[in-house]
CSV table of C-alpha atoms in Angstrom, one decimal:
chain,number,residue,atom,x,y,z
P,318,MET,CA,240.9,210.0,136.5
P,319,GLU,CA,241.2,207.1,138.9
P,320,ILE,CA,241.2,203.3,137.1
P,321,ASP,CA,240.2,200.3,139.0
P,322,ILE,CA,243.0,198.0,137.5
P,323,GLY,CA,241.5,195.1,138.9
P,324,ARG,CA,237.9,195.6,137.3
P,325,ARG,CA,239.2,196.7,133.9
P,326,ALA,CA,241.2,193.4,133.9
P,327,VAL,CA,238.2,191.4,134.5
P,328,LEU,CA,236.2,193.3,131.5
P,329,LEU,CA,239.2,192.8,129.2
P,330,VAL,CA,239.6,188.9,129.9
P,331,ALA,CA,235.5,188.9,129.4
P,332,VAL,CA,235.9,190.6,126.0
P,333,GLY,CA,238.7,188.6,124.9
P,334,VAL,CA,236.8,185.5,125.8
P,335,LEU,CA,233.7,186.7,123.7
P,336,VAL,CA,235.8,188.0,120.8
P,337,THR,CA,237.8,184.6,120.6
P,338,GLY,CA,234.4,182.8,119.6
P,339,CYS,CA,233.2,185.3,117.1
P,340,ALA,CA,233.4,183.3,114.0
P,341,SER,CA,234.0,180.0,112.9
P,342,SER,CA,232.6,177.4,110.2
P,343,GLY,CA,229.6,175.3,110.0
P,344,ASP,CA,231.3,172.9,107.6
P,345,GLY,CA,234.7,172.8,108.8
P,346,ASP,CA,237.6,175.8,109.5
P,347,GLU,CA,238.8,175.6,105.8
P,348,HIS,CA,235.5,177.4,104.7
P,349,ALA,CA,235.2,180.4,106.8
P,350,THR,CA,238.2,182.9,107.7
P,351,THR,CA,238.4,185.5,110.5
P,352,ARG,CA,241.1,187.6,112.1
P,353,ALA,CA,239.7,186.5,115.5
P,354,PRO,CA,241.8,183.5,117.4
P,355,ALA,CA,240.1,180.2,117.4
P,356,SER,CA,237.1,179.5,120.0
P,357,THR,CA,238.0,178.7,123.5
P,358,GLY,CA,235.1,176.3,124.2
P,359,SER,CA,233.1,178.9,126.6
P,360,SER,CA,229.6,178.4,126.9
P,361,SER,CA,229.0,181.4,124.5
P,362,ALA,CA,231.2,180.1,121.8
P,363,PRO,CA,228.8,179.5,118.6
P,364,ARG,CA,227.3,176.0,117.6
P,365,SER,CA,228.4,174.9,114.3
P,366,SER,CA,225.8,172.3,113.6
P,367,GLY,CA,222.6,171.3,114.6
P,368,LYS,CA,218.9,172.5,113.6
P,369,PRO,CA,218.7,176.1,113.3
P,370,LEU,CA,215.8,178.0,115.3
P,371,ALA,CA,214.7,180.0,112.2
P,372,SER,CA,215.9,180.1,108.5
P,373,GLU,CA,215.5,182.8,105.9
P,374,THR,CA,217.0,183.1,102.4
P,375,GLY,CA,217.6,186.8,101.0
P,376,GLU,CA,219.2,188.5,98.0
P,377,THR,CA,222.5,189.7,98.2
P,378,ALA,CA,222.9,193.5,97.3
P,379,VAL,CA,226.5,193.4,95.9
P,380,TYR,CA,226.5,190.1,93.9
P,381,PRO,CA,223.6,190.4,91.3
P,382,GLY,CA,221.4,186.8,91.4
P,383,GLY,CA,223.0,186.0,94.5
P,384,LYS,CA,221.5,184.6,97.4
P,385,VAL,CA,222.4,184.2,100.9
P,386,ASP,CA,220.7,181.7,103.7
P,387,ILE,CA,220.5,183.3,106.8
P,388,ASP,CA,219.9,180.7,110.2
P,389,VAL,CA,219.5,181.9,113.6
P,390,MET,CA,221.6,179.0,115.5
P,391,SER,CA,221.1,180.2,119.3
P,392,MET,CA,220.2,183.1,121.5
P,393,ARG,CA,221.8,181.8,124.7
P,394,VAL,CA,222.1,183.7,128.0
P,395,SER,CA,225.5,183.4,129.3
P,396,GLU,CA,226.1,181.5,132.6
P,397,GLY,CA,226.1,184.9,134.7
P,398,GLY,CA,222.8,185.8,133.0
P,399,LYS,CA,223.8,189.1,132.3
P,400,LEU,CA,224.8,188.7,128.3
P,401,MET,CA,223.2,186.8,125.5
P,402,VAL,CA,224.8,185.7,122.7
P,403,LEU,CA,223.1,185.4,119.4
P,404,THR,CA,224.9,183.1,116.6
P,405,LEU,CA,223.9,183.1,113.2
P,406,ARG,CA,225.1,181.1,110.2
P,407,PHE,CA,225.4,182.5,106.6
P,408,THR,CA,225.6,180.2,103.7
P,409,PRO,CA,226.4,182.4,100.1
P,410,HIS,CA,225.1,181.2,97.2
P,411,LEU,CA,226.6,183.3,94.6
P,412,PRO,CA,226.7,182.9,90.8
P,413,ALA,CA,229.7,181.7,88.5
P,414,GLY,CA,232.3,184.3,88.4
P,415,SER,CA,231.3,186.0,91.6
P,416,GLU,CA,233.8,185.9,94.8
P,417,ASP,CA,234.9,182.7,95.8
P,418,ARG,CA,235.3,184.0,99.5
P,419,PRO,CA,232.6,186.7,100.2
P,420,ARG,CA,232.8,188.6,103.3
P,421,ILE,CA,229.5,189.2,105.5
P,422,TYR,CA,230.1,192.8,104.8
P,423,ASP,CA,229.5,191.9,101.2
P,424,LEU,CA,226.7,189.3,101.6
P,425,ILE,CA,224.5,191.7,103.7
P,426,GLY,CA,224.8,195.0,101.6
P,427,GLN,CA,226.6,197.1,104.2
P,428,THR,CA,227.7,200.7,103.2
P,429,PRO,CA,230.6,202.6,105.0
P,430,LEU,CA,227.6,204.8,106.6
P,431,LYS,CA,225.6,201.7,107.4
P,432,SER,CA,227.1,198.7,109.4
P,433,PHE,CA,225.6,195.6,109.8
P,434,GLU,CA,224.2,195.2,113.2
P,435,PRO,CA,221.5,192.8,114.2
P,436,ALA,CA,218.6,194.1,116.7
P,437,LEU,CA,216.6,192.0,119.3
P,438,VAL,CA,213.1,193.2,120.0
P,439,ASP,CA,211.5,192.3,123.5
P,440,THR,CA,207.7,192.1,122.8
P,441,VAL,CA,206.9,191.6,126.4
P,442,ASN,CA,208.8,194.9,127.7
P,443,LEU,CA,208.5,196.7,124.2
P,444,LYS,CA,212.4,197.2,124.1
P,445,ARG,CA,215.1,197.0,121.5
P,446,TYR,CA,218.4,195.6,122.2
P,447,SER,CA,221.6,196.5,120.4
P,448,VAL,CA,225.0,194.9,120.4
P,449,VAL,CA,226.7,195.9,123.7
P,450,LYS,CA,230.1,197.9,123.3
P,451,ASP,CA,233.3,197.2,125.5
P,452,ASP,CA,234.9,200.3,127.5
P,453,GLN,CA,236.4,201.5,124.3
P,454,GLU,CA,233.2,201.5,122.2
P,455,ASN,CA,233.8,198.2,120.1
P,456,GLU,CA,231.1,196.5,119.6
P,457,LEU,CA,231.2,192.8,121.1
P,458,LYS,CA,230.4,191.0,117.6
P,459,SER,CA,231.9,189.1,114.9
P,460,ASP,CA,233.9,191.3,112.4
P,461,ASP,CA,231.8,191.5,109.3
P,462,ILE,CA,234.8,193.0,107.2
P,463,SER,CA,237.2,190.6,108.1
P,464,THR,CA,234.9,187.2,108.2
P,465,VAL,CA,234.7,185.7,104.8
P,466,ILE,CA,232.7,182.5,104.0
P,467,ALA,CA,233.5,180.0,101.0
P,468,ASN,CA,230.6,180.3,98.5
P,469,ASN,CA,228.4,177.5,99.1
P,470,HIS,CA,229.6,176.8,102.7
P,471,SER,CA,228.3,177.7,105.8
P,472,GLY,CA,229.9,180.2,108.3
P,473,LEU,CA,229.1,181.7,112.0
P,474,ALA,CA,229.0,185.1,113.1
P,475,THR,CA,228.3,186.0,116.8
P,476,TYR,CA,226.6,189.1,118.4
P,477,THR,CA,226.3,189.9,122.1
P,478,PHE,CA,223.7,191.6,123.7
P,479,ALA,CA,222.4,192.5,127.4
P,480,ALA,CA,220.2,189.5,128.4
P,481,PRO,CA,216.4,190.2,128.5
P,482,PRO,CA,214.5,189.7,132.1
P,483,ALA,CA,214.0,186.0,132.9
P,484,ASN,CA,210.2,186.7,132.1
P,485,VAL,CA,211.2,187.2,128.5
P,486,THR,CA,211.3,183.9,127.1
P,487,GLU,CA,211.2,184.8,123.3
P,488,MET,CA,212.4,187.7,121.4
P,489,ASN,CA,212.1,188.8,117.6
P,490,VAL,CA,215.4,189.0,115.6
P,491,HIS,CA,216.0,191.6,113.1
P,492,VAL,CA,218.5,191.1,110.4
P,493,ASP,CA,218.4,194.0,108.2
P,494,PRO,CA,217.5,194.2,105.2
P,495,TRP,CA,215.5,191.1,105.7
P,496,GLN,CA,212.0,190.4,107.3
P,497,PRO,CA,212.5,189.6,111.0
P,498,PHE,CA,212.4,186.3,112.5
P,499,SER,CA,209.7,186.0,115.2
P,500,THR,CA,209.5,184.4,118.5
P,501,ILE,CA,212.9,183.2,118.7
P,502,PRO,CA,213.3,181.1,122.2
P,503,VAL,CA,215.8,182.6,124.8
P,504,GLN,CA,217.8,179.9,125.6
P,505,ARG,CA,219.0,179.9,129.5
């Protein structure tokens, strides 16, 4: 099997740039923690502030009586036009005695058999988009297990998808187990 070293190196650098911006906090770095390095400032790095494009509050499965605010912060096509990064902000509101720094994994009620992966639906071309994977089958997304967010503070997570065609100006964002966010604008 012949390996194109130059092409592989470019892919690894691109994946590294995307992964370094996968998680940061909306209220300061002391509130969200991840094992990924800090953002490099690339155009696909998450916005930590600003008005969300859409918001929803849902119940947590792992923490009875707990709630989590989910905000769609951006859905931006990269400069090259081939990838699009979805940035979600999670804000846990857990009752007294619960975990002080819950993982995204626990907030959304994942199980070993079902991992969290938002999906995008293109209602123009009737297509569903899933998070893209690198050449080693790793999804280009924030690590839901190692990313923790302090209770009552915000933390960001990013998910990378193939960019939709130019005629697609909005998409639906599905964040299971909650209701989909409809007509979220594609930012170019």
